[in-house]
Amino acid sequence: MSRLQDRQIAAIASFDSFGKTAMAMLSVCRKQGATTTLFLLEIQGRRLSRRQLIEIQRTDAKVTIVRQDWQTLRQIRATLAELDALVLGLDGQRTRELQMLLRSEMPDGRWPLTVSAYPGILFRHQIEGMMDRSGADLLCLNSPVDLELYSHACQALGISASNAVVTGLPILWSLQPGRRGPVEKPSIVFFEQPSVPGNPLQRHYVCNRLNDLAKRWPDHTVIFKPRTSGVERTLHRRHGEMASRIEKLMRKSPNLQINYKPSLALLRQCGCAITVSSTAAMEAMALGISTRIVADLGVNETLGNHYFVASNTVRSFEAIIADPFTPIHDEAWLDSHGRCQDGRERFIEAMAQLLERGREASQPSRPSSSPGPPGWGAEPWQQYALRHGGRRMLSSAGNRSRLKTSHRGKNVMRYLRDLVLGLHWVEDFVRGR
């Protein structure tokens, strides 16, 4: 029996990783009888490349994709009102913005049931990321560890965590070890991240060690997989010089290469996957591939590799160079940190039950008149923030920042003080400015 027969379900996603996650969820819904649409809302200056779009479409070519600018979100308001459920494949700030838009544009509470998920490992601002998404009727968490943390946060606020369910990472739902045949001379792939590591010296060091790895294993191709090419866009600030450094090292190491193919395509021929903290490591482990997390730069939240400390995959480059091909990851850890064997079934069951009951039955404690869910703060604070700072103050970026007008005013006062009392012009003259 198709649990979602004749249901209208759509997803709104931004950027490639969120788009692939939303598409994985929509694909499962479509196979259960739902009519599905993916709205890829792109931000100015950060449009998806053709390669990124193809990767998203490859998940399920039968799901309709509509590309629009984020600024045109209100234009699809009528479409949203006809939906049974809406999947939010968005970063935390835009998840808040969209939920506020639904509440303001559809004050009668007729907006669709909302489902939210996170596309990768939550290694920084974990509770904040969960609270950003806490207003969703169904919050799909990646692991029991995430659920425990979310439950404790909700308990501290005196609210229910009943909207959360552990479904695992949606991108892992279709991955099973042992599905590929034997690979002769398998490759070694390093998966880059757009902003990790953040220090240029750290990035150069990693490139040099990859070159050492290529020299040690000359019969195996060592591939550097950039997160994006120079013309593509990503959610995070990216550093492009790693690829440039690898290109220079390739001149003396013929088995060192750069490859822009999709991660899964590279993993099919891969014997060892290396990264600092990329979600690609989770995909590699789910496929039974030898996986290594780089430890040379330390283990901390900034790098994100602290997430993997109990996975038995954190190794120095010396250890990686000595033995890259022996699988060493802990299967039990993987099951508790992202892989959920029955994740898609849990998702469908939770979605079907939610649609059958409807919002009023499933979330009776959330009045539509409230600016946002309790996870965003007490209602008096939310009302105060809206009156004095506008909707931006309830976004995850605005609630951590000062009002711009006040900040500019203080800068002007400091400049005038320095000019009159500090003889600012003398300092400029002495320094030759």
Tab-separated table of C-alpha atoms in Angstrom:
chain	number	residue	atom	x	y	z
A	1	MET	CA	0.000	0.000	0.000
A	2	SER	CA	1.274	3.480	-0.929
A	3	ARG	CA	1.233	5.488	2.290
A	4	LEU	CA	1.348	8.883	0.539
A	5	GLN	CA	-0.977	8.232	-2.381
A	6	ASP	CA	-2.276	11.474	-4.006
A	7	ARG	CA	-0.435	13.689	-1.524
A	8	GLN	CA	1.118	16.904	-2.808
A	9	ILE	CA	4.619	17.202	-1.352
A	10	ALA	CA	7.294	19.720	-2.299
A	11	ALA	CA	10.700	20.720	-1.036
A	12	ILE	CA	12.440	24.072	-0.950
A	13	ALA	CA	16.214	23.774	-1.016
A	14	SER	CA	19.201	26.019	-1.433
A	15	PHE	CA	22.690	24.944	-2.497
A	16	ASP	CA	23.834	21.547	-3.666
A	17	SER	CA	24.118	19.540	-0.437
A	18	PHE	CA	20.697	20.657	0.763
A	19	GLY	CA	19.264	19.988	-2.691
A	20	LYS	CA	20.566	16.400	-2.730
A	21	THR	CA	19.165	15.758	0.741
A	22	ALA	CA	15.765	17.193	-0.163
A	23	MET	CA	15.728	15.188	-3.392
A	24	ALA	CA	16.481	11.955	-1.500
A	25	MET	CA	13.476	12.604	0.747
A	26	LEU	CA	11.202	13.565	-2.161
A	27	SER	CA	12.237	10.451	-4.065
A	28	VAL	CA	11.039	8.245	-1.210
A	29	CYS	CA	7.764	10.198	-1.071
A	30	ARG	CA	7.250	9.832	-4.830
A	31	LYS	CA	7.709	6.075	-4.633
A	32	GLN	CA	4.961	6.064	-1.999
A	33	GLY	CA	2.495	7.676	-4.409
A	34	ALA	CA	3.004	11.394	-3.756
A	35	THR	CA	3.259	14.109	-6.410
A	36	THR	CA	6.602	15.770	-5.781
A	37	THR	CA	8.318	19.023	-6.745
A	38	LEU	CA	11.709	20.423	-5.766
A	39	PHE	CA	12.024	24.214	-5.708
A	40	LEU	CA	15.704	25.108	-5.985
A	41	LEU	CA	15.781	28.673	-4.704
A	42	GLU	CA	19.106	30.217	-5.577
A	43	ILE	CA	20.700	33.201	-3.930
A	44	GLN	CA	22.137	36.026	-5.993
A	45	GLY	CA	25.763	35.308	-6.870
A	46	ARG	CA	25.526	31.693	-5.685
A	47	ARG	CA	23.802	29.858	-8.484
A	48	LEU	CA	24.172	26.125	-8.888
A	49	SER	CA	26.392	24.941	-11.683
A	50	ARG	CA	25.234	22.550	-14.375
A	51	ARG	CA	27.256	19.741	-12.757
A	52	GLN	CA	25.636	20.335	-9.356
A	53	LEU	CA	22.173	20.356	-10.911
A	54	ILE	CA	22.860	17.065	-12.719
A	55	GLU	CA	23.980	15.472	-9.444
A	56	ILE	CA	20.706	16.498	-7.812
A	57	GLN	CA	18.624	15.277	-10.766
A	58	ARG	CA	20.475	11.946	-10.821
A	59	THR	CA	18.931	11.028	-7.446
A	60	ASP	CA	15.474	10.825	-9.034
A	61	ALA	CA	14.839	12.092	-12.558
A	62	LYS	CA	11.059	11.759	-12.075
A	63	VAL	CA	10.860	14.499	-9.456
A	64	THR	CA	9.995	17.880	-10.998
A	65	ILE	CA	12.624	20.586	-10.416
A	66	VAL	CA	11.807	24.307	-10.519
A	67	ARG	CA	14.653	26.823	-10.310
A	68	GLN	CA	13.910	30.283	-8.942
A	69	ASP	CA	15.630	33.103	-7.067
A	70	TRP	CA	15.187	33.262	-3.302
A	71	GLN	CA	13.725	36.771	-3.700
A	72	THR	CA	10.787	35.348	-5.661
A	73	LEU	CA	9.688	33.061	-2.819
A	74	ARG	CA	6.423	34.941	-2.311
A	75	GLN	CA	5.477	34.240	-5.927
A	76	ILE	CA	4.969	30.560	-5.137
A	77	ARG	CA	2.757	31.301	-2.122
A	78	ALA	CA	-0.350	29.973	-3.896
A	79	THR	CA	1.505	26.777	-4.750
A	80	LEU	CA	2.604	26.316	-1.140
A	81	ALA	CA	-0.977	26.718	0.082
A	82	GLU	CA	-2.045	23.696	-1.991
A	83	LEU	CA	0.608	21.385	-0.559
A	84	ASP	CA	0.086	18.681	2.017
A	85	ALA	CA	3.693	18.840	3.200
A	86	LEU	CA	6.766	20.974	2.576
A	87	VAL	CA	10.332	19.736	3.097
A	88	LEU	CA	12.747	22.477	4.167
A	89	GLY	CA	16.200	21.770	2.786
A	90	LEU	CA	17.617	25.067	4.019
A	91	ASP	CA	20.305	26.391	6.314
A	92	GLY	CA	19.172	27.498	9.765
A	93	GLN	CA	18.746	31.185	9.013
A	94	ARG	CA	16.599	30.632	5.938
A	95	THR	CA	14.616	27.912	7.704
A	96	ARG	CA	13.582	30.559	10.209
A	97	GLU	CA	12.867	33.104	7.494
A	98	LEU	CA	10.641	30.701	5.571
A	99	GLN	CA	8.690	29.690	8.668
A	100	MET	CA	8.100	33.358	9.541
A	101	LEU	CA	6.982	33.955	5.965
A	102	LEU	CA	4.492	31.073	6.153
A	103	ARG	CA	3.071	32.410	9.409
A	104	SER	CA	2.791	35.985	8.120
A	105	GLU	CA	1.497	35.188	4.643
A	106	MET	CA	-0.873	32.409	5.751
A	107	PRO	CA	-2.079	33.615	9.174
A	108	ASP	CA	-5.078	31.274	9.196
A	109	GLY	CA	-2.720	28.360	9.777
A	110	ARG	CA	-3.306	26.761	6.384
A	111	TRP	CA	0.345	26.423	5.513
A	112	PRO	CA	1.496	22.875	4.737
A	113	LEU	CA	2.978	20.544	7.285
A	114	THR	CA	6.694	21.269	7.429
A	115	VAL	CA	9.540	18.748	7.492
A	116	SER	CA	13.133	19.717	8.129
A	117	ALA	CA	16.409	17.841	7.824
A	118	TYR	CA	20.114	18.594	7.953
A	119	PRO	CA	22.352	17.472	5.062
A	120	GLY	CA	25.489	16.614	6.999
A	121	ILE	CA	27.037	16.117	10.398
A	122	LEU	CA	26.184	18.722	13.038
A	123	PHE	CA	29.597	19.541	14.422
A	124	ARG	CA	29.339	23.278	15.175
A	125	HIS	CA	26.454	25.151	16.765
A	126	GLN	CA	24.605	21.868	17.183
A	127	ILE	CA	21.841	23.073	19.466
A	128	GLU	CA	21.434	26.291	17.480
A	129	GLY	CA	21.025	24.344	14.260
A	130	MET	CA	18.399	22.139	15.864
A	131	MET	CA	16.532	25.063	17.428
A	132	ASP	CA	16.501	26.849	14.072
A	133	ARG	CA	14.582	23.839	12.757
A	134	SER	CA	12.550	23.168	15.909
A	135	GLY	CA	9.463	24.835	14.447
A	136	ALA	CA	9.055	22.060	11.884
A	137	ASP	CA	6.178	19.640	12.383
A	138	LEU	CA	8.611	16.814	11.649
A	139	LEU	CA	12.305	17.199	12.441
A	140	CYS	CA	14.425	14.454	10.890
A	141	LEU	CA	17.615	13.966	12.901
A	142	ASN	CA	20.657	12.104	11.720
A	143	SER	CA	21.532	10.081	14.804
A	144	PRO	CA	20.456	9.048	18.308
A	145	VAL	CA	23.201	11.375	19.586
A	146	ASP	CA	21.447	14.325	17.908
A	147	LEU	CA	18.089	13.240	19.309
A	148	GLU	CA	19.451	13.068	22.845
A	149	LEU	CA	20.938	16.558	22.562
A	150	TYR	CA	17.739	17.960	21.047
A	151	SER	CA	15.617	16.343	23.759
A	152	HIS	CA	17.766	17.865	26.512
A	153	ALA	CA	17.531	21.307	24.910
A	154	CYS	CA	13.752	21.061	24.606
A	155	GLN	CA	13.486	19.865	28.203
A	156	ALA	CA	15.468	22.904	29.354
A	157	LEU	CA	12.974	25.153	27.556
A	158	GLY	CA	9.989	23.227	28.875
A	159	ILE	CA	8.787	22.184	25.418
A	160	SER	CA	8.137	18.841	23.748
A	161	ALA	CA	10.656	17.108	21.529
A	162	SER	CA	7.976	14.843	20.070
A	163	ASN	CA	8.350	16.357	16.586
A	164	ALA	CA	11.806	14.747	16.203
A	165	VAL	CA	12.523	11.320	14.728
A	166	VAL	CA	15.856	9.665	13.928
A	167	THR	CA	15.971	8.866	10.221
A	168	GLY	CA	19.723	8.946	9.638
A	169	LEU	CA	21.353	10.883	6.838
A	170	PRO	CA	19.020	10.646	3.810
A	171	ILE	CA	22.010	10.453	1.459
A	172	LEU	CA	22.959	7.145	3.132
A	173	TRP	CA	19.566	5.485	2.716
A	174	SER	CA	20.403	3.830	-0.602
A	175	LEU	CA	24.017	2.926	0.193
A	176	GLN	CA	24.910	-0.658	1.051
A	177	PRO	CA	28.377	-2.225	1.375
A	178	GLY	CA	29.414	-4.931	-1.043
A	179	ARG	CA	27.419	-3.694	-4.056
A	180	ARG	CA	30.473	-2.942	-6.165
A	181	GLY	CA	32.685	-5.558	-7.699
A	182	PRO	CA	36.404	-6.028	-7.041
A	183	VAL	CA	38.524	-3.063	-8.120
A	184	GLU	CA	42.039	-3.607	-9.421
A	185	LYS	CA	44.476	-1.006	-8.106
A	186	PRO	CA	41.789	1.077	-6.355
A	187	SER	CA	42.279	4.818	-6.110
A	188	ILE	CA	42.853	6.917	-3.000
A	189	VAL	CA	40.585	9.966	-2.844
A	190	PHE	CA	40.890	13.053	-0.690
A	191	PHE	CA	37.592	14.941	-0.374
A	192	GLU	CA	38.076	18.685	0.016
A	193	GLN	CA	35.765	20.945	1.996
A	194	PRO	CA	35.075	24.570	1.069
A	195	SER	CA	36.307	26.145	4.322
A	196	VAL	CA	38.078	23.395	6.285
A	197	PRO	CA	40.895	23.696	7.109
A	198	GLY	CA	40.701	27.476	7.260
A	199	ASN	CA	44.382	28.358	7.522
A	200	PRO	CA	46.380	28.612	4.255
A	201	LEU	CA	49.421	26.962	5.853
A	202	GLN	CA	47.263	24.029	6.975
A	203	ARG	CA	45.880	23.607	3.463
A	204	HIS	CA	49.348	23.654	1.922
A	205	TYR	CA	50.509	21.062	4.449
A	206	VAL	CA	47.645	18.723	3.537
A	207	CYS	CA	48.483	19.074	-0.158
A	208	ASN	CA	52.137	18.253	0.501
A	209	ARG	CA	51.199	15.141	2.476
A	210	LEU	CA	48.916	13.990	-0.324
A	211	ASN	CA	51.917	14.278	-2.602
A	212	ASP	CA	53.899	12.132	-0.157
A	213	LEU	CA	51.070	9.586	-0.268
A	214	ALA	CA	51.180	9.530	-4.071
A	215	LYS	CA	54.922	8.905	-4.033
A	216	ARG	CA	54.545	6.047	-1.547
A	217	TRP	CA	51.844	4.312	-3.620
A	218	PRO	CA	52.881	4.968	-7.270
A	219	ASP	CA	50.676	2.168	-8.650
A	220	HIS	CA	47.517	3.745	-7.219
A	221	THR	CA	45.926	6.984	-8.396
A	222	VAL	CA	45.688	9.587	-5.619
A	223	ILE	CA	42.752	11.869	-6.438
A	224	PHE	CA	42.101	15.305	-5.024
A	225	LYS	CA	38.323	15.894	-5.199
A	226	PRO	CA	37.570	19.641	-4.933
A	227	ARG	CA	34.301	20.579	-3.264
A	228	THR	CA	33.508	22.837	-6.199
A	229	SER	CA	35.267	24.214	-9.233
A	230	GLY	CA	36.304	27.836	-9.460
A	231	VAL	CA	33.118	28.832	-11.287
A	232	GLU	CA	30.715	27.026	-8.960
A	233	ARG	CA	29.088	28.359	-5.833
A	234	THR	CA	28.631	26.894	-2.389
A	235	LEU	CA	26.965	27.837	0.870
A	236	HIS	CA	30.277	28.307	2.633
A	237	ARG	CA	33.220	30.544	1.946
A	238	ARG	CA	35.669	28.482	-0.066
A	239	HIS	CA	39.430	28.459	-0.583
A	240	GLY	CA	40.575	27.656	-4.085
A	241	GLU	CA	44.319	27.441	-3.661
A	242	MET	CA	44.365	23.760	-2.650
A	243	ALA	CA	43.499	22.756	-6.215
A	244	SER	CA	46.147	25.162	-7.518
A	245	ARG	CA	48.724	23.654	-5.185
A	246	ILE	CA	47.814	20.125	-6.269
A	247	GLU	CA	48.173	21.142	-9.930
A	248	LYS	CA	51.760	22.197	-9.247
A	249	LEU	CA	52.539	18.980	-7.375
A	250	MET	CA	51.060	16.888	-10.215
A	251	ARG	CA	53.981	17.861	-12.453
A	252	LYS	CA	56.309	15.640	-10.431
A	253	SER	CA	53.781	13.035	-9.284
A	254	PRO	CA	52.008	11.540	-12.339
A	255	ASN	CA	49.599	9.474	-10.195
A	256	LEU	CA	48.364	12.588	-8.355
A	257	GLN	CA	45.235	13.920	-10.055
A	258	ILE	CA	42.320	16.334	-9.679
A	259	ASN	CA	38.871	14.957	-10.433
A	260	TYR	CA	35.510	16.767	-10.340
A	261	LYS	CA	33.287	13.711	-10.735
A	262	PRO	CA	30.478	13.211	-8.176
A	263	SER	CA	31.592	11.727	-4.869
A	264	LEU	CA	29.669	8.484	-5.337
A	265	ALA	CA	31.179	7.960	-8.784
A	266	LEU	CA	34.676	8.286	-7.304
A	267	LEU	CA	33.828	6.020	-4.386
A	268	ARG	CA	32.933	3.167	-6.765
A	269	GLN	CA	36.616	2.869	-7.729
A	270	CYS	CA	37.989	3.982	-4.384
A	271	GLY	CA	40.081	1.913	-1.990
A	272	CYS	CA	40.591	4.639	0.601
A	273	ALA	CA	38.636	7.838	1.291
A	274	ILE	CA	40.465	10.589	3.155
A	275	THR	CA	39.073	13.864	4.494
A	276	VAL	CA	39.296	16.261	7.401
A	277	SER	CA	35.617	16.055	8.305
A	278	SER	CA	33.520	15.804	5.134
A	279	THR	CA	30.211	13.924	5.027
A	280	ALA	CA	31.843	11.938	2.203
A	281	ALA	CA	33.502	9.952	4.993
A	282	MET	CA	30.058	8.784	6.110
A	283	GLU	CA	29.238	7.685	2.558
A	284	ALA	CA	32.530	5.808	2.284
A	285	MET	CA	31.974	3.976	5.579
A	286	ALA	CA	28.407	3.084	4.572
A	287	LEU	CA	29.828	1.506	1.409
A	288	GLY	CA	32.379	-0.455	3.427
A	289	ILE	CA	35.326	1.526	2.016
A	290	SER	CA	38.481	2.140	4.042
A	291	THR	CA	38.111	5.637	5.501
A	292	ARG	CA	40.602	7.961	7.190
A	293	ILE	CA	40.066	11.244	9.054
A	294	VAL	CA	43.162	13.469	9.098
A	295	ALA	CA	44.551	14.016	12.611
A	296	ASP	CA	47.714	15.974	11.785
A	297	LEU	CA	46.089	19.379	12.372
A	298	GLY	CA	44.673	18.385	15.741
A	299	VAL	CA	41.183	17.335	16.725
A	300	ASN	CA	38.727	20.138	17.465
A	301	GLU	CA	35.330	21.654	16.661
A	302	THR	CA	36.780	24.168	14.196
A	303	LEU	CA	38.002	21.357	11.971
A	304	GLY	CA	34.933	19.242	12.686
A	305	ASN	CA	36.977	16.069	12.972
A	306	HIS	CA	36.072	15.779	16.653
A	307	TYR	CA	32.804	14.267	15.406
A	308	PHE	CA	34.757	11.176	14.307
A	309	VAL	CA	36.904	10.624	17.420
A	310	ALA	CA	35.086	7.417	18.415
A	311	SER	CA	34.832	6.056	14.862
A	312	ASN	CA	38.386	4.569	14.947
A	313	THR	CA	39.195	6.363	11.678
A	314	VAL	CA	41.198	9.358	12.976
A	315	ARG	CA	44.794	8.830	11.873
A	316	SER	CA	47.941	10.831	11.159
A	317	PHE	CA	49.220	11.078	7.607
A	318	GLU	CA	52.138	8.873	8.587
A	319	ALA	CA	49.707	6.095	9.523
A	320	ILE	CA	47.619	6.738	6.398
A	321	ILE	CA	50.671	6.518	4.149
A	322	ALA	CA	51.746	3.280	5.834
A	323	ASP	CA	48.374	1.532	5.386
A	324	PRO	CA	45.538	3.296	3.564
A	325	PHE	CA	43.533	0.282	2.373
A	326	THR	CA	42.533	-1.646	5.511
A	327	PRO	CA	38.967	-0.789	6.658
A	328	ILE	CA	39.135	0.212	10.323
A	329	HIS	CA	35.910	2.108	11.019
A	330	ASP	CA	33.571	1.047	13.806
A	331	GLU	CA	30.240	-0.153	12.386
A	332	ALA	CA	28.454	0.427	15.712
A	333	TRP	CA	29.650	4.025	15.725
A	334	LEU	CA	28.359	4.521	12.191
A	335	ASP	CA	24.925	3.224	13.199
A	336	SER	CA	24.785	5.714	16.060
A	337	HIS	CA	26.123	8.711	14.137
A	338	GLY	CA	24.338	8.892	10.800
A	339	ARG	CA	23.495	5.535	9.315
A	340	CYS	CA	19.997	4.291	10.070
A	341	GLN	CA	19.238	0.921	8.511
A	342	ASP	CA	15.487	1.590	8.407
A	343	GLY	CA	15.751	5.356	8.026
A	344	ARG	CA	13.535	5.738	4.986
A	345	GLU	CA	10.847	3.536	6.540
A	346	ARG	CA	10.907	5.656	9.705
A	347	PHE	CA	10.620	8.807	7.623
A	348	ILE	CA	7.658	7.547	5.607
A	349	GLU	CA	5.873	6.233	8.700
A	350	ALA	CA	6.318	9.525	10.549
A	351	MET	CA	5.254	11.525	7.494
A	352	ALA	CA	2.151	9.389	6.870
A	353	GLN	CA	1.033	9.526	10.497
A	354	LEU	CA	1.555	13.272	10.604
A	355	LEU	CA	-0.529	13.820	7.472
A	356	GLU	CA	-3.284	11.570	8.767
A	357	ARG	CA	-3.510	13.399	12.085
A	358	GLY	CA	-2.933	16.915	10.789
A	359	ARG	CA	-1.167	19.778	12.490
A	360	GLU	CA	-3.715	20.467	15.226
A	361	ALA	CA	-3.502	16.921	16.534
A	362	SER	CA	0.264	16.584	16.250
A	363	GLN	CA	1.348	20.027	17.450
A	364	PRO	CA	-1.487	21.423	19.623
A	365	SER	CA	0.874	23.578	21.669
A	366	ARG	CA	1.978	25.763	18.746
A	367	PRO	CA	-0.463	28.619	18.140
A	368	SER	CA	-0.337	30.089	14.646
A	369	SER	CA	-0.366	33.612	16.140
A	370	SER	CA	3.080	33.102	17.713
A	371	PRO	CA	5.955	34.693	15.748
A	372	GLY	CA	7.953	31.485	15.993
A	373	PRO	CA	8.379	28.288	17.989
A	374	PRO	CA	9.597	28.379	21.614
A	375	GLY	CA	12.980	27.166	20.437
A	376	TRP	CA	13.609	30.673	19.093
A	377	GLY	CA	13.062	32.232	22.489
A	378	ALA	CA	10.191	33.272	24.751
A	379	GLU	CA	7.177	34.824	23.003
A	380	PRO	CA	7.632	38.240	24.740
A	381	TRP	CA	11.198	38.360	23.401
A	382	GLN	CA	10.087	37.427	19.897
A	383	GLN	CA	7.408	40.137	19.896
A	384	TYR	CA	9.905	42.681	21.229
A	385	ALA	CA	12.491	41.682	18.607
A	386	LEU	CA	9.960	42.060	15.794
A	387	ARG	CA	8.846	45.506	16.998
A	388	HIS	CA	12.316	46.949	17.451
A	389	GLY	CA	14.533	45.004	15.066
A	390	GLY	CA	12.248	43.508	12.443
A	391	ARG	CA	12.133	39.921	11.215
A	392	ARG	CA	15.904	39.833	10.800
A	393	MET	CA	16.303	39.870	14.583
A	394	LEU	CA	14.563	36.491	14.729
A	395	SER	CA	16.871	34.947	12.166
A	396	SER	CA	19.816	32.963	13.461
A	397	ALA	CA	22.155	35.655	12.108
A	398	GLY	CA	20.282	38.680	13.374
A	399	ASN	CA	19.805	37.476	16.930
A	400	ARG	CA	23.583	37.365	17.411
A	401	SER	CA	24.319	40.794	15.933
A	402	ARG	CA	23.861	44.405	16.928
A	403	LEU	CA	21.566	46.768	15.098
A	404	LYS	CA	23.482	48.240	12.164
A	405	THR	CA	22.389	51.845	12.758
A	406	SER	CA	23.674	51.804	16.340
A	407	HIS	CA	26.938	50.209	15.237
A	408	ARG	CA	27.519	52.823	12.516
A	409	GLY	CA	26.717	55.606	14.937
A	410	LYS	CA	29.309	54.386	17.411
A	411	ASN	CA	31.924	54.213	14.661
A	412	VAL	CA	31.269	57.829	13.732
A	413	MET	CA	31.583	58.929	17.370
A	414	ARG	CA	34.875	57.047	17.746
A	415	TYR	CA	36.225	58.673	14.588
A	416	LEU	CA	35.289	62.183	15.757
A	417	ARG	CA	36.816	61.529	19.167
A	418	ASP	CA	40.075	60.343	17.620
A	419	LEU	CA	40.105	63.279	15.213
A	420	VAL	CA	39.666	65.940	17.910
A	421	LEU	CA	41.417	64.413	20.919
A	422	GLY	CA	43.870	62.028	19.351
A	423	LEU	CA	45.245	64.349	16.650
A	424	HIS	CA	44.369	61.755	14.075
A	425	TRP	CA	45.791	63.886	11.250
A	426	VAL	CA	49.248	63.934	12.868
A	427	GLU	CA	49.277	60.141	13.045
A	428	ASP	CA	48.289	59.905	9.398
A	429	PHE	CA	51.048	62.328	8.401
A	430	VAL	CA	53.751	60.509	10.378
A	431	ARG	CA	52.734	57.153	8.942
A	432	GLY	CA	52.673	58.572	5.430
A	433	ARG	CA	48.997	57.910	4.744
